[in-house]
mmCIF file of C-alpha atoms in Angstrom:
data_model
loop_
_atom_site.group_PDB
_atom_site.id
_atom_site.type_symbol
_atom_site.label_atom_id
_atom_site.label_comp_id
_atom_site.label_asym_id
_atom_site.label_seq_id
_atom_site.Cartn_x
_atom_site.Cartn_y
_atom_site.Cartn_z
ATOM 1 C CA MET R 1 133.915 130.545 169.021
ATOM 2 C CA ALA R 2 131.421 129.229 166.614
ATOM 3 C CA ILE R 3 132.014 125.947 164.948
ATOM 4 C CA SER R 4 130.552 125.052 161.606
ATOM 5 C CA ARG R 5 128.241 122.057 161.363
ATOM 6 C CA ARG R 6 130.715 120.026 159.164
ATOM 7 C CA LYS R 7 133.583 120.629 161.505
ATOM 8 C CA PHE R 8 131.363 119.689 164.446
ATOM 9 C CA LEU R 9 130.139 116.400 162.766
ATOM 10 C CA GLY R 10 133.727 115.582 161.875
ATOM 11 C CA SER R 11 134.824 115.735 165.049
ATOM 12 C CA PHE R 12 131.897 113.853 166.579
ATOM 13 C CA GLY R 13 132.373 111.100 164.021
ATOM 14 C CA ALA R 14 136.271 110.799 164.666
ATOM 15 C CA ALA R 15 135.233 110.821 168.462
ATOM 16 C CA ILE R 16 132.888 107.684 167.768
ATOM 17 C CA GLY R 17 135.350 106.087 165.771
ATOM 18 C CA ALA R 18 138.206 106.718 168.438
ATOM 19 C CA THR R 19 136.031 105.524 171.190
ATOM 20 C CA THR R 20 134.442 102.411 169.416
ATOM 21 C CA THR R 21 137.493 100.727 167.837
ATOM 22 C CA GLY R 22 138.639 99.662 171.071
ATOM 23 C CA SER R 23 142.542 99.448 170.935
ATOM 24 C CA LEU R 24 143.751 101.993 168.562
ATOM 25 C CA THR R 25 147.196 101.583 166.892
ATOM 26 C CA LYS R 26 149.448 104.404 166.375
ATOM 27 C CA ALA R 27 148.255 104.796 162.802
ATOM 28 C CA TYR R 28 145.014 106.464 164.587
ATOM 29 C CA GLY R 29 147.202 108.178 167.268
ATOM 30 C CA ALA R 30 146.181 108.975 170.727
ATOM 31 C CA ALA R 31 144.221 111.941 172.191
ATOM 32 C CA ASN R 32 146.938 113.125 174.413
ATOM 33 C CA LYS R 33 150.076 112.349 172.170
ATOM 34 C CA HIS R 34 150.897 113.542 168.686
ATOM 35 C CA PHE R 35 151.898 110.880 166.401
ATOM 36 C CA LYS R 36 154.821 112.134 164.197
ATOM 37 C CA GLY R 37 154.697 109.513 161.683
ATOM 38 C CA TYR R 38 156.007 106.220 160.696
ATOM 39 C CA PRO R 39 159.894 106.406 160.449
ATOM 40 C CA GLY R 40 160.913 106.318 156.631
ATOM 41 C CA SER R 41 157.540 106.501 155.431
ATOM 42 C CA SER R 42 156.819 107.781 151.961
ATOM 43 C CA GLY R 43 155.089 110.964 150.568
ATOM 44 C CA VAL R 44 154.827 113.223 147.658
ATOM 45 C CA LEU R 45 156.096 116.903 147.148
ATOM 46 C CA HIS R 46 153.770 118.789 144.802
ATOM 47 C CA ASP R 47 155.448 122.103 143.709
ATOM 48 C CA THR R 48 152.705 124.102 142.076
ATOM 49 C CA THR R 49 155.014 126.455 140.465
ATOM 50 C CA LYS R 50 156.142 123.682 138.232
ATOM 51 C CA CYS R 51 152.539 122.502 137.385
ATOM 52 C CA ILE R 52 151.388 123.222 133.758
ATOM 53 C CA GLY R 53 147.904 121.668 134.115
ATOM 54 C CA CYS R 54 148.367 119.086 131.391
ATOM 55 C CA ARG R 55 146.418 116.388 133.335
ATOM 56 C CA LYS R 56 148.944 113.722 132.604
ATOM 57 C CA CYS R 57 148.459 112.696 136.232
ATOM 58 C CA GLU R 58 144.914 112.414 135.850
ATOM 59 C CA GLN R 59 145.187 110.231 132.725
ATOM 60 C CA ALA R 60 147.922 107.969 134.701
ATOM 61 C CA CYS R 61 145.740 107.574 137.680
ATOM 62 C CA THR R 62 142.743 106.407 135.456
ATOM 63 C CA LYS R 63 145.050 103.846 133.827
ATOM 64 C CA VAL R 64 146.603 102.455 136.800
ATOM 65 C CA ASN R 65 143.665 102.168 138.540
ATOM 66 C CA ASP R 66 141.552 100.766 135.774
ATOM 67 C CA LEU R 67 138.925 103.451 135.909
ATOM 68 C CA PRO R 68 136.277 104.456 133.456
ATOM 69 C CA GLN R 69 137.263 107.068 130.886
ATOM 70 C CA PRO R 70 135.881 110.753 131.388
ATOM 71 C CA GLU R 71 133.257 112.297 129.220
ATOM 72 C CA LYS R 72 136.022 114.794 127.935
ATOM 73 C CA SER R 73 139.374 113.408 127.134
ATOM 74 C CA PHE R 74 142.435 114.213 128.815
ATOM 75 C CA GLU R 75 143.511 116.406 126.225
ATOM 76 C CA ASP R 76 140.573 118.825 126.776
ATOM 77 C CA LEU R 77 141.808 121.618 129.123
ATOM 78 C CA SER R 78 138.569 123.236 129.246
ATOM 79 C CA VAL R 79 137.666 121.277 132.162
ATOM 80 C CA LEU R 80 140.191 123.361 134.092
ATOM 81 C CA ASP R 81 137.971 126.498 133.850
ATOM 82 C CA LYS R 82 135.704 125.095 136.617
ATOM 83 C CA LYS R 83 136.690 124.090 139.966
ATOM 84 C CA ARG R 84 136.447 120.127 140.457
ATOM 85 C CA ARG R 85 136.676 117.855 143.353
ATOM 86 C CA THR R 86 137.346 113.981 143.475
ATOM 87 C CA GLN R 87 134.651 111.685 142.549
ATOM 88 C CA ALA R 88 134.019 107.957 142.959
ATOM 89 C CA TYR R 89 136.017 107.250 139.776
ATOM 90 C CA GLU R 90 138.240 110.166 139.625
ATOM 91 C CA TYR R 91 140.912 109.973 142.481
ATOM 92 C CA THR R 92 142.697 112.937 141.384
ATOM 93 C CA VAL R 93 141.884 116.364 139.572
ATOM 94 C CA VAL R 94 143.754 119.300 138.592
ATOM 95 C CA ASN R 95 142.121 122.903 139.295
ATOM 96 C CA GLN R 96 143.152 126.213 137.931
ATOM 97 C CA PHE R 97 143.504 129.227 139.971
ATOM 98 C CA GLN R 98 144.032 132.882 139.102
ATOM 99 C CA ALA R 99 145.940 134.512 141.848
ATOM 100 C CA LYS R 100 148.541 136.989 140.678
ATOM 101 C CA GLU R 101 149.258 134.697 137.881
ATOM 102 C CA LYS R 102 147.593 131.262 136.709
ATOM 103 C CA VAL R 103 148.053 128.417 138.935
ATOM 104 C CA PHE R 104 147.680 124.691 138.627
ATOM 105 C CA VAL R 105 146.892 122.584 141.704
ATOM 106 C CA LYS R 106 146.701 118.747 141.891
ATOM 107 C CA LYS R 107 143.925 117.385 144.339
ATOM 108 C CA GLN R 108 143.857 113.846 145.964
ATOM 109 C CA CYS R 109 143.887 112.082 149.016
ATOM 110 C CA ASN R 110 146.641 114.028 151.353
ATOM 111 C CA HIS R 111 147.171 110.685 153.228
ATOM 112 C CA CYS R 112 147.276 112.270 156.940
ATOM 113 C CA LEU R 113 149.744 111.028 159.533
ATOM 114 C CA GLU R 114 146.630 110.665 161.624
ATOM 115 C CA PRO R 115 143.796 110.338 159.349
ATOM 116 C CA ALA R 116 140.424 111.678 160.284
ATOM 117 C CA CYS R 117 138.772 109.054 157.922
ATOM 118 C CA ALA R 118 140.634 106.446 160.082
ATOM 119 C CA SER R 119 139.550 108.158 163.244
ATOM 120 C CA ALA R 120 135.777 108.225 162.378
ATOM 121 C CA CYS R 121 135.846 104.611 160.865
ATOM 122 C CA PHE R 122 134.382 102.301 163.791
ATOM 123 C CA VAL R 123 135.204 99.044 161.923
ATOM 124 C CA LYS R 124 138.702 100.074 160.707
ATOM 125 C CA ALA R 125 138.143 100.125 156.932
ATOM 126 C CA PHE R 126 140.470 102.807 156.581
ATOM 127 C CA LYS R 127 144.153 102.683 157.972
ATOM 128 C CA LYS R 128 147.433 104.606 157.805
ATOM 129 C CA THR R 129 150.033 102.038 156.562
ATOM 130 C CA PRO R 130 153.915 102.362 157.855
ATOM 131 C CA ALA R 131 154.634 102.953 154.131
ATOM 132 C CA GLY R 132 152.811 106.167 153.950
ATOM 133 C CA PRO R 133 149.522 105.570 152.149
ATOM 134 C CA VAL R 134 146.194 105.637 153.720
ATOM 135 C CA VAL R 135 144.279 102.544 152.376
ATOM 136 C CA TYR R 136 140.574 101.035 152.562
ATOM 137 C CA ASP R 137 139.104 97.784 153.035
ATOM 138 C CA ASP R 138 135.840 97.680 151.484
ATOM 139 C CA SER R 139 135.247 94.090 152.966
ATOM 140 C CA LEU R 140 135.045 95.787 156.441
ATOM 141 C CA CYS R 141 133.089 99.060 155.293
ATOM 142 C CA VAL R 142 129.508 99.228 156.319
ATOM 143 C CA GLY R 143 128.647 102.175 154.358
ATOM 144 C CA CYS R 144 128.083 104.661 157.195
ATOM 145 C CA ARG R 145 130.142 107.272 155.262
ATOM 146 C CA TYR R 146 131.516 109.152 158.422
ATOM 147 C CA CYS R 147 134.879 108.945 156.657
ATOM 148 C CA MET R 148 133.354 111.452 153.977
ATOM 149 C CA VAL R 149 132.090 113.773 156.860
ATOM 150 C CA ALA R 150 135.291 113.676 158.893
ATOM 151 C CA CYS R 151 137.731 114.350 156.178
ATOM 152 C CA PRO R 152 138.653 118.139 156.341
ATOM 153 C CA PHE R 153 139.985 117.980 152.691
ATOM 154 C CA GLU R 154 136.386 116.421 151.286
ATOM 155 C CA ILE R 155 138.081 113.510 149.428
ATOM 156 C CA PRO R 156 136.389 110.275 150.126
ATOM 157 C CA ALA R 157 133.589 109.588 147.521
ATOM 158 C CA TYR R 158 130.864 106.982 147.337
ATOM 159 C CA GLU R 159 129.606 104.763 144.579
ATOM 160 C CA TYR R 160 126.077 105.803 144.604
ATOM 161 C CA ASP R 161 125.593 104.009 141.323
ATOM 162 C CA LYS R 162 126.204 100.491 142.995
ATOM 163 C CA VAL R 163 123.209 99.661 144.792
ATOM 164 C CA LEU R 164 124.292 96.294 146.222
ATOM 165 C CA THR R 165 128.112 96.797 146.563
ATOM 166 C CA PRO R 166 128.822 100.430 146.815
ATOM 167 C CA ARG R 167 132.379 101.438 148.077
ATOM 168 C CA VAL R 168 134.044 104.509 149.436
ATOM 169 C CA THR R 169 136.985 105.443 147.066
ATOM 170 C CA LYS R 170 139.831 107.746 147.047
ATOM 171 C CA CYS R 171 143.554 107.955 145.992
ATOM 172 C CA THR R 172 145.771 105.279 147.568
ATOM 173 C CA MET R 173 148.960 106.635 146.727
ATOM 174 C CA CYS R 174 149.174 103.671 144.532
ATOM 175 C CA ALA R 175 149.908 101.442 147.324
ATOM 176 C CA PRO R 176 150.170 98.281 145.186
ATOM 177 C CA ARG R 177 152.797 99.767 142.878
ATOM 178 C CA LEU R 178 154.766 100.904 145.941
ATOM 179 C CA GLU R 179 154.845 97.281 147.179
ATOM 180 C CA GLU R 180 156.432 96.536 143.729
ATOM 181 C CA GLY R 181 158.934 98.896 144.017
ATOM 182 C CA LYS R 182 157.270 101.376 141.558
ATOM 183 C CA LEU R 183 156.483 105.038 141.423
ATOM 184 C CA PRO R 184 152.876 106.411 141.851
ATOM 185 C CA GLY R 185 151.241 106.651 138.549
ATOM 186 C CA CYS R 186 150.858 110.298 138.587
ATOM 187 C CA VAL R 187 154.362 110.946 139.806
ATOM 188 C CA GLU R 188 155.944 108.777 136.902
ATOM 189 C CA ALA R 189 153.689 110.734 134.376
ATOM 190 C CA CYS R 190 154.505 114.250 135.460
ATOM 191 C CA PRO R 191 156.529 115.734 132.454
ATOM 192 C CA ARG R 192 157.645 118.757 134.691
ATOM 193 C CA GLU R 193 158.691 116.993 137.826
ATOM 194 C CA ALA R 194 156.189 118.845 139.630
ATOM 195 C CA LEU R 195 155.601 115.936 141.674
ATOM 196 C CA ILE R 196 158.440 114.121 143.651
ATOM 197 C CA PHE R 197 158.124 110.931 145.558
ATOM 198 C CA GLY R 198 160.414 109.779 148.527
ATOM 199 C CA GLU R 199 160.861 109.824 152.222
ATOM 200 C CA ARG R 200 158.682 112.359 153.773
ATOM 201 C CA GLU R 201 161.304 114.072 155.802
ATOM 202 C CA ALA R 202 163.665 113.989 152.860
ATOM 203 C CA LEU R 203 160.923 115.716 150.954
ATOM 204 C CA ILE R 204 160.279 118.433 153.666
ATOM 205 C CA LYS R 205 164.098 119.170 153.523
ATOM 206 C CA ILE R 206 163.978 119.419 149.673
ATOM 207 C CA ALA R 207 160.974 121.569 149.974
ATOM 208 C CA LYS R 208 162.818 124.127 152.711
ATOM 209 C CA ILE R 209 165.770 124.337 150.371
ATOM 210 C CA ARG R 210 163.855 125.736 147.374
ATOM 211 C CA ILE R 211 162.263 128.187 149.685
ATOM 212 C CA GLN R 212 165.753 129.137 150.790
ATOM 213 C CA LYS R 213 167.322 129.668 147.349
ATOM 214 C CA HIS R 214 164.189 131.108 145.818
ATOM 215 C CA PRO R 215 162.567 133.159 148.664
ATOM 216 C CA ASP R 216 160.941 135.466 145.883
ATOM 217 C CA GLN R 217 159.437 132.420 144.219
ATOM 218 C CA TYR R 218 157.885 130.608 147.257
ATOM 219 C CA VAL R 219 155.559 131.389 150.091
ATOM 220 C CA ASP R 220 157.741 130.449 153.149
ATOM 221 C CA HIS R 221 155.620 127.393 154.352
ATOM 222 C CA VAL R 222 155.356 123.674 153.585
ATOM 223 C CA TYR R 223 151.802 122.864 153.378
ATOM 224 C CA GLY R 224 151.108 119.610 154.754
ATOM 225 C CA GLU R 225 154.069 119.474 157.390
ATOM 226 C CA TYR R 226 151.884 120.405 160.410
ATOM 227 C CA GLU R 227 148.286 120.828 159.060
ATOM 228 C CA MET R 228 146.057 118.316 160.774
ATOM 229 C CA GLY R 229 148.949 116.914 162.424
ATOM 230 C CA GLY R 230 150.823 116.501 159.256
ATOM 231 C CA THR R 231 150.277 114.746 156.001
ATOM 232 C CA SER R 232 152.169 112.557 153.595
ATOM 233 C CA TRP R 233 151.298 114.714 150.802
ATOM 234 C CA LEU R 234 153.157 118.140 150.648
ATOM 235 C CA TYR R 235 152.702 121.320 148.763
ATOM 236 C CA LEU R 236 154.922 124.112 147.783
ATOM 237 C CA SER R 237 153.161 127.378 146.208
ATOM 238 C CA GLY R 238 154.287 131.086 144.855
ATOM 239 C CA GLN R 239 150.851 132.207 146.049
ATOM 240 C CA PRO R 240 149.178 132.222 149.286
ATOM 241 C CA PHE R 241 147.512 128.952 150.050
ATOM 242 C CA GLU R 242 144.172 130.104 150.565
ATOM 243 C CA THR R 243 143.808 131.604 146.945
ATOM 244 C CA ILE R 244 145.005 128.137 145.428
ATOM 245 C CA GLY R 245 142.058 126.197 147.281
ATOM 246 C CA MET R 246 143.897 125.160 150.193
ATOM 247 C CA ARG R 247 142.279 125.431 153.796
ATOM 248 C CA GLU R 248 144.457 127.533 156.074
ATOM 249 C CA ASP R 249 141.942 127.111 159.119
ATOM 250 C CA LEU R 250 142.677 123.550 160.124
ATOM 251 C CA GLY R 251 145.410 124.208 162.739
ATOM 252 C CA THR R 252 148.032 121.634 163.507
ATOM 253 C CA LYS R 253 146.225 119.370 165.760
ATOM 254 C CA SER R 254 145.336 115.875 164.342
ATOM 255 C CA ALA R 255 141.757 114.457 164.201
ATOM 256 C CA PRO R 256 142.075 112.359 167.375
ATOM 257 C CA GLU R 257 143.533 115.630 169.301
ATOM 258 C CA LEU R 258 140.422 117.524 168.270
ATOM 259 C CA THR R 259 138.096 114.836 169.448
ATOM 260 C CA SER R 260 139.343 114.495 173.134
ATOM 261 C CA GLY R 261 136.944 117.039 174.222
ATOM 262 C CA PRO R 262 133.891 115.538 172.598
ATOM 263 C CA LEU R 263 134.684 112.238 174.186
ATOM 264 C CA SER R 264 134.496 113.106 177.520
ATOM 265 C CA ALA R 265 131.700 115.657 177.075
ATOM 266 C CA VAL R 266 129.295 112.890 175.763
ATOM 267 C CA PRO R 267 130.041 109.779 177.481
ATOM 268 C CA ILE R 268 126.669 108.197 177.489
ATOM 269 C CA VAL R 269 126.127 108.952 173.678
ATOM 270 C CA VAL R 270 129.534 107.598 172.807
ATOM 271 C CA GLY R 271 128.862 104.682 174.732
ATOM 272 C CA LEU R 272 125.365 103.810 173.280
ATOM 273 C CA TRP R 273 126.939 104.558 169.746
ATOM 274 C CA PRO R 274 128.363 101.228 169.154
ATOM 275 C CA VAL R 275 124.882 99.509 169.959
ATOM 276 C CA LEU R 276 123.148 101.668 167.517
ATOM 277 C CA LEU R 277 125.644 101.279 164.881
ATOM 278 C CA THR R 278 125.739 97.287 165.429
ATOM 279 C CA GLY R 279 121.980 97.232 164.991
ATOM 280 C CA VAL R 280 122.028 99.462 161.957
ATOM 281 C CA TYR R 281 124.810 97.208 160.376
ATOM 282 C CA ALA R 282 122.828 93.969 161.372
ATOM 283 C CA ILE R 283 119.760 95.582 159.687
ATOM 284 C CA SER R 284 121.704 96.352 156.658
ATOM 285 C CA LYS R 285 123.127 92.968 156.484
ATOM 286 C CA ARG R 286 119.527 91.567 157.070
ATOM 287 C CA LYS R 287 118.291 93.695 154.217
ATOM 288 C CA ASP R 288 121.003 92.539 151.797
ATOM 289 C CA LYS R 289 120.133 89.067 152.845
ATOM 290 C CA ILE R 290 116.389 89.486 152.075
ATOM 291 C CA ALA R 291 117.448 91.506 148.903
ATOM 292 C CA LYS R 292 119.694 88.521 147.960
ATOM 293 C CA GLU R 293 116.775 85.831 148.824
ATOM 294 C CA GLU R 294 114.216 87.807 146.865
ATOM 295 C CA LYS R 295 116.666 87.919 143.994
ATOM 296 C CA ASP R 296 117.237 84.216 143.868
ATOM 297 C CA GLU R 297 113.770 83.477 144.325
ATOM 298 C CA ALA R 298 112.673 86.011 141.367
ATOM 299 C CA LEU R 299 115.246 83.990 139.216
ATOM 300 C CA GLN R 300 114.179 80.683 140.102
ATOM 301 C CA GLU R 301 110.664 81.675 139.346
ATOM 302 C CA ALA R 302 111.948 82.994 136.120
ATOM 303 C CA ARG R 303 113.708 79.845 135.241
ATOM 304 C CA VAL R 304 110.601 77.709 136.088
ATOM 305 C CA GLN R 305 108.567 80.183 133.841
ATOM 306 C CA ALA R 306 110.961 80.062 131.061
ATOM 307 C CA ASN R 307 110.833 75.988 131.029
ATOM 308 C CA GLU R 308 107.302 75.918 131.378
ATOM 309 C CA GLU R 309 106.870 78.398 128.171
ATOM 310 C CA MET R 310 109.626 76.498 126.480
ATOM 311 C CA ASN R 311 107.907 72.815 127.051
ATOM 312 C CA GLN R 312 104.546 74.454 125.662
ATOM 313 C CA LYS R 313 106.295 75.893 122.652
ATOM 314 C CA ILE R 314 108.000 72.478 122.183
ATOM 315 C CA GLU R 315 104.697 70.613 122.575
ATOM 316 C CA GLU R 316 102.847 73.076 120.178
ATOM 317 C CA LEU R 317 105.711 72.560 117.676
ATOM 318 C CA ARG R 318 105.304 68.746 117.913
ATOM 319 C CA GLU R 319 101.446 68.970 117.526
ATOM 320 C CA LYS R 320 102.098 70.998 114.321
ATOM 321 C CA MET R 321 104.845 68.694 113.043
ATOM 322 C CA THR R 322 102.594 65.810 113.821
ATOM 323 C CA LYS R 323 99.572 67.241 111.821
ATOM 324 C CA GLU R 324 101.792 68.363 108.960
ATOM 325 C CA LYS R 325 103.388 64.866 108.959
ATOM 326 C CA THR R 326 100.037 63.114 108.984
ATOM 327 C CA ALA R 327 98.660 65.610 106.181
ATOM 328 C CA ALA R 328 101.603 64.765 104.007
ATOM 329 C CA ILE R 329 101.155 61.090 104.570
ATOM 330 C CA ASN R 330 97.645 61.177 103.747
ATOM 331 C CA PHE R 331 98.636 63.179 100.675
ATOM 332 C CA GLU R 332 100.886 60.639 99.416
ATOM 333 C CA ILE R 333 98.397 57.808 100.127
ATOM 334 C CA LYS R 334 95.862 59.835 98.072
ATOM 335 C CA LYS R 335 98.276 60.349 95.351
ATOM 336 C CA ALA R 336 99.352 56.620 95.432
ATOM 337 C CA LEU R 337 95.702 55.434 95.122
ATOM 338 C CA GLU R 338 94.904 57.710 92.407
ATOM 339 C CA GLU R 339 97.940 56.648 90.580
ATOM 340 C CA ALA R 340 97.157 52.957 91.017
ATOM 341 C CA ALA R 341 93.491 53.696 89.890
ATOM 342 C CA LYS R 342 95.074 55.064 86.815
ATOM 343 C CA GLU R 343 97.190 52.310 86.097
ATOM 344 C CA LYS R 344 94.399 49.875 86.712
ATOM 345 C CA GLU R 345 92.134 51.756 84.427
ATOM 346 C CA ALA R 346 95.094 51.970 81.782
ATOM 347 C CA GLU R 347 95.469 48.128 82.134
ATOM 348 C CA ALA R 348 91.842 47.491 81.694
ATOM 349 C CA GLY R 349 91.703 49.742 78.676
ATOM 350 C CA GLU R 350 94.716 47.843 77.215
ATOM 351 C CA GLU R 351 92.966 44.444 77.924
ATOM 352 C CA GLN R 352 89.784 45.571 76.220
ATOM 353 C CA ASP R 353 91.700 46.786 73.137
ATOM 354 C CA SER R 354 93.432 43.359 73.270
ATOM 355 C CA LYS R 355 90.146 41.562 73.261
ATOM 356 C CA THR R 356 88.730 43.894 70.398
ATOM 357 C CA THR R 357 91.962 43.140 68.317
ATOM 358 C CA GLU R 358 91.416 39.570 68.983
ATOM 359 C CA LYS R 359 87.748 39.573 67.807
ATOM 360 C CA LEU R 360 88.844 41.358 64.596
ATOM 361 C CA GLU R 361 91.498 38.901 63.793
ATOM 362 C CA ASP R 362 89.097 35.930 64.455
ATOM 363 C CA SER R 363 86.773 37.665 62.141
ATOM 364 C CA GLU R 364 89.367 38.255 59.289
ATOM 365 C CA ASP R 365 90.348 34.472 59.687
ATOM 366 C CA LYS R 366 86.941 33.203 59.507
ATOM 367 C CA GLY R 367 86.236 35.244 56.431
ATOM 368 C CA LYS R 368 89.129 34.196 54.591
ATOM 369 C CA GLN R 369 88.208 30.476 55.381
ATOM 370 C CA GLU R 370 84.712 30.920 53.965
ATOM 371 C CA GLU R 371 86.187 32.137 50.485
#
């Protein structure tokens, strides 16, 4: 039986994760035992027959997760004409399918009971919580992206635009809101109750009751009850699931069960893989450290250069001001000297006039005496 490259890499990545993590918790499951989920864990039932493609769920997801606004507004339904997948800053998308009739399907992380992403992650950056969500710790992630290869639903995305601190992103089922007793943002915003939040087992019962009551309206299957070992996000459909973008070739075995074969077949590779990845991790950290040092050094040089340029400009300004001040003083001195010379000249003129007047007066007095 042929196996696709993606499926092989997914199985191999999961095998590596299952081996290198050492003691796996029940969140990842065991290769020889199927994990049926945490008792009382939560999930969401998406009834695609009720979805109207309004994109309110997308808008709510963006708001509660503080994500950037998309290029086209959420009121623009033309985006539904093209099939979309989740992106680094779009944790959920609604796609439109034309089967017997128009169908809208919301896509996001399905929060598997035994997630392939967690099985493939050798540093345990992903984990399944008892509450239901599959969460991610970016402080542990080393950026290997095996989670992206392993996920059969093609959900995890990578922040390629962030060079120094990229993360893997995906829907978290609004885990922080659940801890506060709130509903996931998308569920709360749905105007047609196409999304229902509750305990997974209760949701499966609700789904089966709907199928029994309306057998002509639904396909007799709850998608996610058993696919890949079961998921916390469940689906109902009135059309065959494969016609609305849902994979029906996954089987019922979880990721750890699928990797039990590769584990025994490649013991040497699996044994050496932690050493290789540890080396890659060390090189990555070393690279980050060097980049930081180079950045700090460049900043220091820039500060020194800026200070030197500033000091040079201040000195030039000081010299300019000194020259201007000297010129101003010289101008005032020259002006004062000129005024003093004019005053002296005027005084000399007045003195001469006074002497001339005295001489005239003396002459007049002498003339009168002679008469």
